[in-house]
XYZ file of C-alpha atoms in Angstrom:
711
model
C -0.028 -0.075 -0.014
C 1.232 3.529 -0.969
C 1.918 6.407 1.632
C -1.262 8.228 0.303
C -4.864 7.616 -0.488
C -6.820 10.093 -2.556
C -10.510 10.151 -3.222
C -12.562 12.551 -5.642
C -16.271 13.501 -5.194
C -16.212 13.083 -1.517
C -19.142 15.142 -0.003
C -19.443 17.138 3.185
C -22.724 18.104 4.718
C -22.859 21.875 5.541
C -26.122 23.148 6.815
C -28.359 20.837 4.857
C -26.461 21.075 1.627
C -23.856 18.573 0.100
C -20.577 20.177 -0.969
C -18.358 17.893 -2.974
C -14.385 18.095 -2.794
C -11.213 16.088 -2.656
C -10.102 14.063 0.245
C -6.442 12.843 0.811
C -5.057 10.614 3.552
C -1.336 10.830 4.128
C 1.094 9.695 6.922
C 1.070 13.276 8.277
C -2.473 14.427 7.997
C -5.962 14.211 6.597
C -6.811 16.962 4.111
C -10.209 17.891 2.699
C -10.599 20.508 0.107
C -14.072 21.836 -0.936
C -14.655 22.570 -4.621
C -17.263 25.184 -3.804
C -15.591 27.389 -1.526
C -11.903 26.320 -1.591
C -12.042 25.913 2.087
C -9.433 23.360 3.525
C -9.841 20.952 6.514
C -6.414 19.976 7.861
C -6.539 17.229 10.495
C -3.150 16.326 11.763
C -2.557 12.363 12.137
C -1.398 12.836 15.883
C -4.885 14.264 16.890
C -6.961 11.361 15.449
C -8.353 9.121 18.071
C -11.826 7.762 16.467
C -12.851 6.451 13.050
C -16.054 5.034 12.133
C -17.499 3.396 8.913
C -21.178 4.013 8.457
C -23.804 3.410 5.852
C -25.234 6.645 4.925
C -27.512 8.176 2.104
C -24.571 8.678 -0.245
C -23.318 5.157 0.062
C -20.784 4.768 2.722
C -19.219 7.517 5.038
C -16.513 7.975 7.580
C -16.646 10.005 10.913
C -13.491 11.169 12.249
C -12.875 12.430 15.871
C -9.879 14.223 17.266
C -8.404 14.686 20.686
C -9.428 18.358 20.612
C -13.149 17.468 20.446
C -13.629 18.150 16.697
C -15.885 15.893 14.549
C -15.450 15.547 10.706
C -18.074 13.602 8.642
C -17.359 12.646 4.784
C -19.710 10.773 2.606
C -19.509 9.188 -0.906
C -17.241 6.183 -0.336
C -17.838 2.874 -1.968
C -18.194 -0.498 -0.235
C -14.936 -1.674 -1.584
C -12.942 1.189 -0.152
C -13.513 -0.101 3.422
C -10.587 -2.646 3.417
C -7.780 -0.355 2.123
C -8.789 2.432 4.447
C -8.851 0.039 7.581
C -5.425 -1.094 6.651
C -4.221 2.335 6.042
C -5.627 3.620 9.363
C -4.014 0.736 11.411
C -0.517 1.227 9.761
C -0.300 5.019 9.821
C -2.643 6.374 12.371
C -2.737 3.427 14.784
C -6.447 3.864 14.805
C -8.990 1.012 14.183
C -11.857 1.926 11.592
C -14.863 0.445 13.189
C -18.278 -0.321 11.676
C -21.146 1.462 13.067
C -24.836 0.617 12.117
C -27.449 3.369 11.908
C -30.822 3.015 13.458
C -33.552 3.000 10.884
C -36.629 1.882 12.994
C -38.174 5.361 12.577
C -38.916 5.691 16.382
C -39.217 9.134 17.840
C -38.095 8.234 21.397
C -34.613 7.467 22.501
C -31.610 8.726 24.312
C -29.996 12.213 23.759
C -26.193 12.099 24.207
C -23.917 14.941 23.913
C -20.391 14.102 22.576
C -18.276 16.954 21.694
C -19.880 19.378 19.209
C -22.727 16.669 18.320
C -26.094 16.120 19.722
C -26.850 12.410 18.889
C -30.073 10.659 19.123
C -29.782 7.131 19.870
C -32.311 4.094 19.832
C -30.928 0.934 21.418
C -27.391 2.115 21.226
C -27.642 2.803 17.477
C -27.571 6.388 16.272
C -30.736 7.655 14.446
C -29.578 11.183 13.719
C -26.987 13.734 14.734
C -27.232 17.626 15.038
C -24.112 19.534 14.883
C -24.516 21.986 17.618
C -22.616 24.700 15.707
C -25.781 24.899 13.338
C -27.934 25.967 16.337
C -28.923 29.464 16.175
C -31.212 29.728 19.196
C -32.343 27.545 22.112
C -35.703 27.959 24.004
C -37.121 26.038 26.789
C -40.754 25.397 27.981
C -42.470 22.984 30.346
C -40.822 19.576 29.646
C -39.787 21.012 26.182
C -36.583 22.207 24.547
C -36.808 23.935 20.960
C -33.626 24.100 18.838
C -33.711 26.677 15.955
C -31.044 26.479 13.072
C -28.947 28.670 10.840
C -30.380 28.745 7.331
C -28.402 27.882 4.168
C -29.477 29.789 0.979
C -28.120 27.013 -1.299
C -30.661 24.513 0.004
C -34.063 24.304 -1.558
C -35.584 22.767 1.772
C -34.209 23.752 5.256
C -34.707 22.463 8.680
C -36.116 25.222 10.631
C -36.503 23.836 14.221
C -36.506 20.541 16.367
C -38.439 20.003 19.506
C -37.404 17.633 22.201
C -39.773 16.315 25.027
C -37.755 15.810 28.098
C -39.418 13.809 30.788
C -39.084 14.849 34.390
C -36.255 13.371 36.289
C -37.372 10.841 39.157
C -33.911 10.530 40.739
C -32.459 13.992 41.079
C -35.069 16.451 41.996
C -32.529 19.247 42.480
C -31.596 19.642 38.767
C -34.106 20.395 36.222
C -33.435 18.029 33.189
C -34.866 20.794 30.791
C -32.281 23.371 32.002
C -29.466 20.861 31.891
C -30.244 19.916 28.395
C -30.607 23.453 27.222
C -27.275 24.313 28.940
C -25.355 21.426 27.153
C -26.809 22.872 23.752
C -25.831 26.490 24.486
C -22.409 25.610 25.638
C -21.582 24.450 22.052
C -24.103 26.291 19.980
C -23.264 29.124 17.593
C -25.448 31.550 19.421
C -23.736 35.224 19.359
C -24.221 37.069 22.543
C -22.435 40.357 22.957
C -21.051 39.833 26.505
C -18.330 41.528 27.998
C -16.266 44.244 26.625
C -15.092 44.868 22.976
C -11.363 44.340 22.231
C -11.210 47.568 20.238
C -13.816 49.864 18.350
C -13.396 51.542 15.051
C -15.709 54.310 14.542
C -17.519 55.623 11.259
C -15.867 53.297 8.732
C -16.997 53.674 5.261
C -18.500 50.266 3.900
C -19.423 49.914 0.189
C -21.138 46.670 0.826
C -23.356 46.823 2.684
C -23.455 50.542 1.815
C -23.206 53.050 4.812
C -21.025 54.000 7.457
C -20.712 51.553 10.437
C -19.046 51.456 13.920
C -17.019 48.210 14.006
C -16.684 46.579 17.326
C -13.999 43.703 17.620
C -15.143 40.915 19.900
C -12.973 37.941 20.708
C -15.259 35.575 18.938
C -17.316 37.672 16.562
C -17.429 41.035 14.513
C -20.173 43.562 15.329
C -21.168 46.105 12.618
C -23.269 48.916 14.223
C -24.901 51.329 11.772
C -27.807 53.851 12.011
C -30.354 51.424 10.645
C -28.905 47.852 10.589
C -26.720 45.806 12.840
C -24.752 42.763 11.757
C -23.016 40.055 13.977
C -20.272 38.097 11.998
C -18.697 35.122 13.606
C -15.053 34.670 12.675
C -15.711 30.942 11.725
C -17.677 32.539 8.706
C -14.775 34.369 7.366
C -13.259 32.626 4.460
C -10.595 35.201 3.051
C -9.039 38.528 3.669
C -8.120 41.036 0.905
C -5.999 44.088 0.929
C -6.229 45.761 -2.441
C -4.798 49.227 -3.470
C -7.159 51.548 -5.514
C -6.250 52.554 -9.113
C -5.794 56.328 -7.940
C -3.129 55.110 -5.486
C -4.684 57.211 -2.682
C -7.220 54.585 -1.272
C -7.340 51.134 -0.166
C -9.915 48.177 -0.332
C -10.318 45.793 2.608
C -12.411 42.817 1.597
C -13.688 40.092 4.036
C -15.123 37.108 2.119
C -17.982 35.329 4.028
C -19.670 31.969 3.821
C -22.594 31.871 4.820
C -23.236 35.567 3.737
C -24.741 38.374 5.986
C -28.398 38.894 5.320
C -30.473 42.231 4.953
C -34.169 41.092 4.189
C -33.841 39.138 0.809
C -30.285 40.511 0.095
C -27.257 38.393 0.749
C -23.973 39.917 1.116
C -20.954 37.426 0.412
C -18.473 40.188 0.832
C -17.823 42.898 3.378
C -15.889 45.727 1.462
C -14.416 48.562 3.451
C -12.853 51.847 1.876
C -9.989 53.596 3.492
C -7.886 56.691 2.704
C -4.161 56.197 2.911
C -3.659 59.481 4.660
C -5.925 58.545 7.554
C -3.903 57.473 10.584
C -5.052 56.222 14.170
C -3.740 55.307 17.582
C -5.245 52.130 18.699
C -5.295 51.006 22.286
C -6.749 47.431 22.903
C -9.035 46.679 25.760
C -6.847 43.977 27.359
C -3.893 43.878 29.726
C -0.389 43.315 28.082
C -0.047 39.928 29.581
C -3.398 38.696 27.748
C -2.572 40.490 24.664
C 0.644 38.406 24.462
C -0.780 35.214 25.705
C -3.634 35.432 23.175
C -1.980 36.960 20.058
C 1.485 35.560 20.613
C 3.162 38.752 19.379
C 0.919 39.544 16.474
C -0.614 42.493 18.289
C 0.447 44.815 21.022
C -1.561 46.836 23.485
C -0.679 50.246 21.934
C -0.321 50.472 18.288
C -0.347 53.343 15.744
C -0.356 53.751 11.978
C -2.532 53.987 8.876
C -6.240 52.996 9.667
C -6.448 50.400 6.912
C -3.103 48.811 8.283
C -4.633 48.626 11.847
C -7.972 47.104 10.884
C -6.101 44.489 8.725
C -3.636 43.644 11.327
C -6.292 43.157 13.980
C -8.517 41.060 11.801
C -5.496 38.847 10.813
C -4.741 38.110 14.226
C -8.341 37.331 15.308
C -9.429 35.330 12.237
C -6.075 33.701 11.966
C -6.065 33.751 7.966
C -3.545 35.200 5.604
C -4.260 38.500 3.763
C -4.320 38.177 0.025
C -2.545 41.100 -1.956
C -2.279 41.614 -5.746
C 0.740 39.699 -7.154
C 3.347 40.857 -9.925
C 0.624 42.018 -12.374
C 0.984 45.579 -13.475
C -1.366 47.116 -16.186
C -0.551 49.668 -18.903
C -0.766 52.519 -16.471
C 1.468 50.796 -13.818
C -1.546 49.993 -11.595
C -2.148 46.424 -10.247
C -5.734 46.564 -11.409
C -7.740 46.975 -14.694
C -10.719 49.321 -14.986
C -13.742 47.537 -16.545
C -17.417 47.150 -16.169
C -19.524 44.105 -15.009
C -23.082 43.904 -15.819
C -24.158 47.623 -15.285
C -21.451 49.017 -13.056
C -17.970 50.233 -13.537
C -15.194 48.709 -11.171
C -11.729 47.213 -10.859
C -10.558 43.850 -11.770
C -7.482 42.677 -9.696
C -5.391 39.603 -11.081
C -4.222 37.761 -8.074
C -1.804 34.951 -7.875
C -4.475 32.343 -7.560
C -7.674 34.091 -8.973
C -9.277 37.123 -9.917
C -11.277 39.562 -7.810
C -13.737 42.265 -9.041
C -14.524 45.315 -6.652
C -17.289 46.412 -6.545
C -21.086 45.996 -6.993
C -21.364 43.149 -7.222
C -18.025 41.775 -5.761
C -16.811 38.645 -7.701
C -14.063 36.194 -6.752
C -13.016 33.464 -9.092
C -10.295 31.030 -8.234
C -8.007 29.545 -11.066
C -9.240 26.027 -9.865
C -12.835 26.798 -10.833
C -12.197 28.398 -14.171
C -12.588 26.290 -17.246
C -11.485 28.804 -19.796
C -11.124 32.571 -20.562
C -11.879 34.474 -23.819
C -10.791 37.610 -25.413
C -13.707 39.092 -27.353
C -14.087 42.345 -29.298
C -15.802 45.137 -27.591
C -19.540 45.634 -28.784
C -19.651 49.382 -28.818
C -16.161 50.355 -29.999
C -12.890 48.768 -31.312
C -10.912 50.803 -28.583
C -11.940 48.362 -26.102
C -12.343 44.540 -25.589
C -14.187 42.023 -23.460
C -12.576 39.667 -20.996
C -15.009 36.510 -20.432
C -14.363 33.791 -17.774
C -16.177 30.664 -17.949
C -16.134 28.226 -14.818
C -16.464 24.639 -14.505
C -20.153 24.835 -13.353
C -21.196 26.639 -16.684
C -21.281 30.129 -15.316
C -19.986 32.871 -17.557
C -18.730 36.235 -16.350
C -18.071 39.116 -18.756
C -15.820 42.109 -17.776
C -16.425 44.610 -20.672
C -15.070 48.006 -21.610
C -11.414 47.107 -20.868
C -8.813 49.613 -22.684
C -7.141 47.989 -25.773
C -3.597 48.972 -24.171
C -4.288 46.533 -21.366
C -4.783 43.496 -23.672
C -1.131 42.597 -23.784
C -0.379 42.701 -20.175
C -3.595 40.627 -19.299
C -2.928 38.028 -22.164
C 0.646 37.631 -20.796
C -0.685 37.004 -17.272
C -3.424 34.475 -18.199
C -0.878 32.671 -20.367
C 1.803 32.458 -17.636
C -0.949 31.134 -15.187
C -1.495 28.362 -17.674
C -5.256 29.107 -18.033
C -7.129 27.611 -20.927
C -7.654 30.569 -23.650
C -10.661 29.773 -25.764
C -9.847 31.993 -28.945
C -6.170 30.924 -29.420
C -4.744 30.349 -32.948
C -4.753 26.938 -34.602
C -1.082 26.296 -34.369
C -0.973 26.983 -30.516
C -4.262 24.746 -30.022
C -2.389 22.094 -31.912
C 0.692 22.210 -29.710
C -1.389 22.352 -26.435
C -3.354 19.252 -26.939
C -0.716 17.053 -25.776
C -0.337 18.680 -22.308
C -1.569 21.842 -20.700
C 1.706 22.214 -18.914
C 3.403 22.928 -22.223
C 2.195 26.587 -22.202
C 5.152 28.949 -22.864
C 5.387 32.527 -21.801
C 4.341 35.167 -24.243
C 7.192 37.152 -26.334
C 7.023 39.189 -29.419
C 6.769 36.225 -31.759
C 3.890 34.631 -30.176
C 0.466 34.506 -32.141
C -1.828 37.306 -30.944
C -5.351 35.727 -31.499
C -7.218 39.007 -30.642
C -4.892 41.066 -33.098
C -5.578 38.679 -36.023
C -9.518 39.034 -35.324
C -9.192 42.821 -35.366
C -7.282 42.715 -38.555
C -9.744 40.389 -40.245
C -12.658 42.393 -39.264
C -10.693 45.359 -40.517
C -10.417 43.862 -44.086
C -14.025 42.783 -44.056
C -15.169 46.503 -43.226
C -12.881 47.868 -46.033
C -14.455 45.348 -48.492
C -17.923 46.392 -47.474
C -17.206 50.159 -47.997
C -15.712 49.398 -51.425
C -18.835 47.534 -52.541
C -20.994 50.451 -51.259
C -19.051 52.979 -53.437
C -19.396 51.117 -56.470
C -22.500 51.718 -58.850
C -25.084 48.997 -59.599
C -28.316 47.659 -58.606
C -27.213 46.062 -55.455
C -28.041 42.668 -56.637
C -26.114 39.619 -55.361
C -24.978 38.736 -58.907
C -21.133 38.587 -59.163
C -19.528 40.332 -62.049
C -15.687 40.567 -63.531
C -14.301 43.958 -63.579
C -12.311 43.258 -66.726
C -15.523 42.267 -68.708
C -17.236 45.404 -67.354
C -14.534 47.605 -69.004
C -14.779 45.867 -72.191
C -18.535 46.281 -72.276
C -18.019 50.091 -71.718
C -15.390 50.341 -74.446
C -17.770 48.690 -76.858
C -20.668 50.890 -76.064
C -18.246 54.063 -76.580
C -16.987 52.874 -79.963
C -20.471 52.025 -81.312
C -21.561 55.679 -80.480
C -18.424 57.162 -82.013
C -18.884 55.293 -85.409
C -22.479 56.358 -85.693
C -21.397 60.226 -85.030
C -19.145 60.055 -88.209
C -21.900 59.464 -90.784
C -23.965 62.183 -89.165
C -24.082 66.077 -89.746
C -22.257 68.723 -87.645
C -25.287 69.369 -85.525
C -25.593 65.674 -84.836
C -21.822 65.557 -83.972
C -22.119 68.130 -81.155
C -25.060 66.248 -79.635
C -23.128 62.941 -79.943
C -20.125 64.381 -78.135
C -22.230 65.743 -75.329
C -23.939 62.203 -75.150
C -20.397 60.633 -75.005
C -19.125 62.704 -72.197
C -22.252 61.794 -70.143
C -21.841 58.259 -70.936
C -18.124 58.489 -70.001
C -19.139 59.903 -66.734
C -21.725 57.228 -65.582
C -21.370 54.127 -67.780
C -23.920 51.789 -67.570
C -23.002 48.143 -66.633
C -24.756 45.499 -68.624
C -25.230 42.375 -66.611
C -26.113 38.994 -67.875
C -28.954 37.630 -65.787
C -28.582 34.343 -64.431
C -31.166 31.744 -65.396
C -33.414 31.006 -62.497
C -33.691 27.436 -61.848
C -37.170 26.058 -62.118
C -38.840 25.407 -58.679
C -39.233 22.028 -57.529
C -42.938 21.083 -57.392
C -44.250 19.486 -54.185
C -45.730 16.145 -54.888
C -49.428 16.342 -54.414
C -50.905 13.989 -51.700
C -52.893 11.131 -52.866
C -55.911 11.192 -50.750
C -57.075 7.823 -52.191
C -54.088 5.905 -51.377
C -53.197 4.121 -47.968
C -52.303 6.170 -44.890
C -48.655 6.162 -43.859
C -47.910 4.258 -40.720
C -47.128 5.899 -37.289
C -43.516 5.770 -35.727
C -42.855 3.754 -32.577
C -42.790 6.968 -30.647
C -46.161 8.092 -31.835
C -47.787 4.548 -31.226
C -46.277 4.883 -27.573
C -47.473 8.388 -27.020
C -51.187 7.701 -28.258
C -51.357 4.913 -25.662
C -49.638 6.908 -22.821
C -51.398 10.351 -23.437
C -54.193 9.832 -20.994
C -51.831 8.456 -18.358
C -49.790 11.532 -18.650
C -52.838 13.744 -18.119
C -53.975 11.992 -15.246
C -50.539 12.008 -13.503
C -50.068 15.616 -14.345
C -53.561 17.501 -14.014
C -53.934 20.653 -15.639
C -50.793 20.215 -18.010
C -50.936 21.899 -21.444
C -50.503 20.233 -24.886
C -46.975 21.551 -25.497
C -45.895 20.496 -21.874
C -47.510 16.961 -22.614
C -45.117 16.612 -25.698
C -42.137 17.625 -23.426
C -42.978 15.277 -20.758
C -43.643 12.548 -23.257
C -40.279 13.158 -24.952
C -38.430 12.848 -21.491
C -40.456 9.696 -20.546
C -39.670 8.088 -23.906
C -35.782 8.892 -23.652
C -35.865 7.269 -20.136
C -37.416 3.905 -21.530
C -34.938 1.039 -21.773
C -34.438 -1.037 -24.990
C -36.701 -3.940 -23.937
C -39.693 -1.466 -23.312
C -38.949 0.415 -26.646
C -38.618 -3.047 -28.594
C -42.318 -3.605 -28.033
C -43.492 -0.392 -29.890
C -40.630 -0.758 -32.478
C -42.143 -4.303 -33.554
C -45.577 -2.578 -33.758
C -44.282 0.027 -35.859
C -42.525 -2.624 -38.106
C -45.755 -4.517 -38.517
C -47.655 -1.364 -39.346
C -44.888 -0.343 -42.170
C -44.990 -3.835 -43.744
C -48.680 -3.622 -43.771
C -48.552 -0.201 -45.433
C -46.147 -1.425 -48.139
C -48.287 -4.312 -49.016
C -51.252 -1.802 -49.346
C -49.416 0.677 -51.333
C -48.077 -2.071 -53.699
C -51.727 -3.350 -54.181
C -52.943 0.261 -54.731
C -50.249 1.012 -57.506
C -51.011 -2.365 -59.333
C -54.788 -1.338 -59.460
C -53.824 1.795 -61.156
C -54.125 4.332 -58.329
C -51.687 7.330 -57.929
C -51.016 7.756 -61.907
C -53.787 10.323 -62.850
C -52.259 13.347 -60.767
C -50.580 15.985 -63.006
C -48.775 19.126 -61.810
C -50.410 22.538 -61.886
C -48.200 24.070 -64.463
C -48.808 21.524 -67.029
C -52.503 22.319 -66.644
C -52.002 25.918 -66.908
C -49.867 25.647 -70.173
C -52.137 23.124 -71.938
C -55.259 23.668 -70.327
C -57.213 24.913 -73.399
C -56.145 22.188 -75.661
C -56.823 19.432 -73.310
C -60.221 20.894 -72.680
C -60.948 20.921 -76.387
C -59.862 17.363 -76.741
C -61.824 16.213 -73.874
C -64.976 18.035 -75.359
C -64.329 16.398 -78.771
C -63.807 12.873 -77.393
C -66.836 13.247 -75.160
C -68.971 14.326 -78.117
C -67.810 11.603 -80.287
C -68.349 8.973 -77.646
C -71.907 10.231 -77.188
C -72.353 10.103 -81.046
C -70.966 6.448 -80.913
C -73.260 5.446 -78.255
C -76.297 6.987 -80.292
C -75.406 6.032 -83.702
C -73.311 3.029 -83.297
C -71.193 2.895 -86.749
C -69.683 6.280 -87.895
C -69.736 5.129 -91.715
C -73.583 4.857 -91.788
C -75.931 7.643 -90.643
C -79.649 7.521 -91.230
C -81.519 10.403 -92.828
C -83.323 11.331 -89.492
C -80.190 11.332 -87.584
C -78.460 13.753 -90.003
C -81.426 16.124 -90.017
C -81.612 16.302 -86.210
C -77.863 16.622 -85.915
C -77.944 19.608 -88.567
C -80.745 21.078 -86.579
C -78.996 20.935 -83.221
C -75.786 22.359 -84.574
C -77.360 25.151 -86.671
C -77.538 27.602 -83.622
C -73.983 27.255 -82.769
C -72.975 27.307 -86.469
C -74.995 30.486 -86.926
C -73.251 32.209 -83.878
C -69.825 31.399 -85.477
C -70.574 32.488 -88.952
C -71.846 36.025 -87.622
C -68.527 36.415 -85.733
C -66.427 35.585 -88.751
C -68.578 38.033 -90.896
C -67.859 40.904 -88.517
C -64.130 40.232 -88.475
C -64.061 40.201 -92.426
C -65.994 43.654 -92.561
C -63.595 45.102 -90.150
C -60.409 44.020 -92.036
C -61.952 45.198 -95.428
C -62.657 48.739 -93.920
C -59.184 48.867 -92.714
C -57.629 48.046 -96.197
C -59.841 50.794 -97.822
C -58.459 53.366 -95.429
C -54.901 52.278 -96.076
C -55.532 52.584 -99.893
C -56.922 56.025 -99.592
C -53.861 57.340 -97.352
C -51.017 55.781 -99.452
C -51.451 58.021 -102.744
C -51.627 61.191 -100.645
C -48.443 60.539 -98.952
C -46.754 59.663 -102.283
C -47.929 63.045 -103.791
C -46.353 64.870 -100.905
C -43.133 63.196 -101.349
C -43.096 64.034 -105.083
C -43.733 67.991 -104.287
């Protein structure tokens, strides 16, 4: 077995929500890092004194206890992990990994046991559930009752608000009230903030950007108290994740940022960051409300009783000592103007983006902190309003996208070099760079002058497209999409010009002057003769044969028709569109065996359809339909033919043989057709009269014109 065990997708329960992360067991310690917050639990190997293996909702879990009284629980292990973990614990930690069964009887009566920071409810020596007392926000007592209220987590859909315990009266010890004893055990470990005692120090009228306003900050040993005109906030030091000290771009002010999890609340608003703004010129003399011995014992030389200096230095120094966390400052990045930040806009507000050694932070409104670990890729995009700026897009592994816009173009080189040096995946790199990066992401090299600049190439390409668009607007023409050759156009213009010149030579002087002026006009604005492209005839849609057999339904449609009523009954009030969406999801979830039944039915219907279609075609169906255009072109001729054929058929039916017709039949047919013949003859006579009159008029007019010519 190796010196280390690592597990991915291990979950930790935090106030009702599951946060995934990575867990590593080594000889020296046990380390768990949350993927959501980046918070690290570090358990030294020498402090481990208890390890339990339990069956939980997410497979199997492990519960670790330390000599300092802390309890850590991690879930998401497989059944096969038990053997290698138990061996590793025996060899390296000298602790036995024991199996512990959970009670699943569902009883609501049992024994309450307080073990360190946990309240466990046991039924027959098996744990039914456990309550971390640090999640308790309030504890109230009544007659034989204790009510526990809990801190809420905004990330959970459903939260546990309170739990009530019925405590029966004690029959053995009448001096001590069991309800009060229960409440005292809860309050000793609960996260109930009570402002008892004096504050260590007070900073008055500090400017806060989020939440906005001026607040008095009172520093207590276990929590931070913000006292304003309208709101008060109490922030336990355990909720502080990170501290940031960031210089403003004007070099006159400083931001002090406190990252919080869970956030502080004001109505429905959540503040994940507390941002204080200081002036560098503001100084303070600070005296701690503690004796020198207590200060030395408590803070181990990090603070002294009397301190003086800049206000932002004093606040950051005190917070660092009490929270016991490092302060993050900007790294080696320097922008175009020499500042350690970049001016940009996020959403509707303008702010400052700070590239840090392990992430980015945007200040302010709304503040955003993005660690390199949670970034999937970054992208440099052209600004939407002007070419003098660009956008910097960051996409996280969870699928969220953050766009920082209106960044000056001069900042591009510095930011690109920083991102490249931190080995982040750049989305719009050149093809050659991507090809070289596919092998290993660590093969990124630092940027230099010869390196391909993806954003610059995009800007050049867009400039060429814009120039081509301007050239096409200046050229004359109808604006159609037809392409032409400029050489052919010149030849056509020259031919037009020469033909006009040859015509002018054979004309008089007056005509020559008119032709010259016409030439000048034509030379100024030559007409371009373009050959029209022959349009392809449209494809005609096949007409539906209504008499033919109906096409069969697919397997999905057969299943949908049979399941439609069931979907309606399971989802009352569902609309037609929602039925189709729901049916699509249900069809995708069906396994192969369930789908096979409907596919066989669809296959049988298809075979039946093919058989009927074949019989229909053999019987002469489907061949009489003709397209509409052919009907339009030859509509009159076909109608005449049909009329003639129909009249001939009728005559055949009446007379039988065409060669012999009786005298009576001839007379009747002549009488019947006399009316129609009379009408057609009258029309012909009118046309003849009109043509004769026109010829007479022409004969009269021609000699007169000839006499005028002779004169």
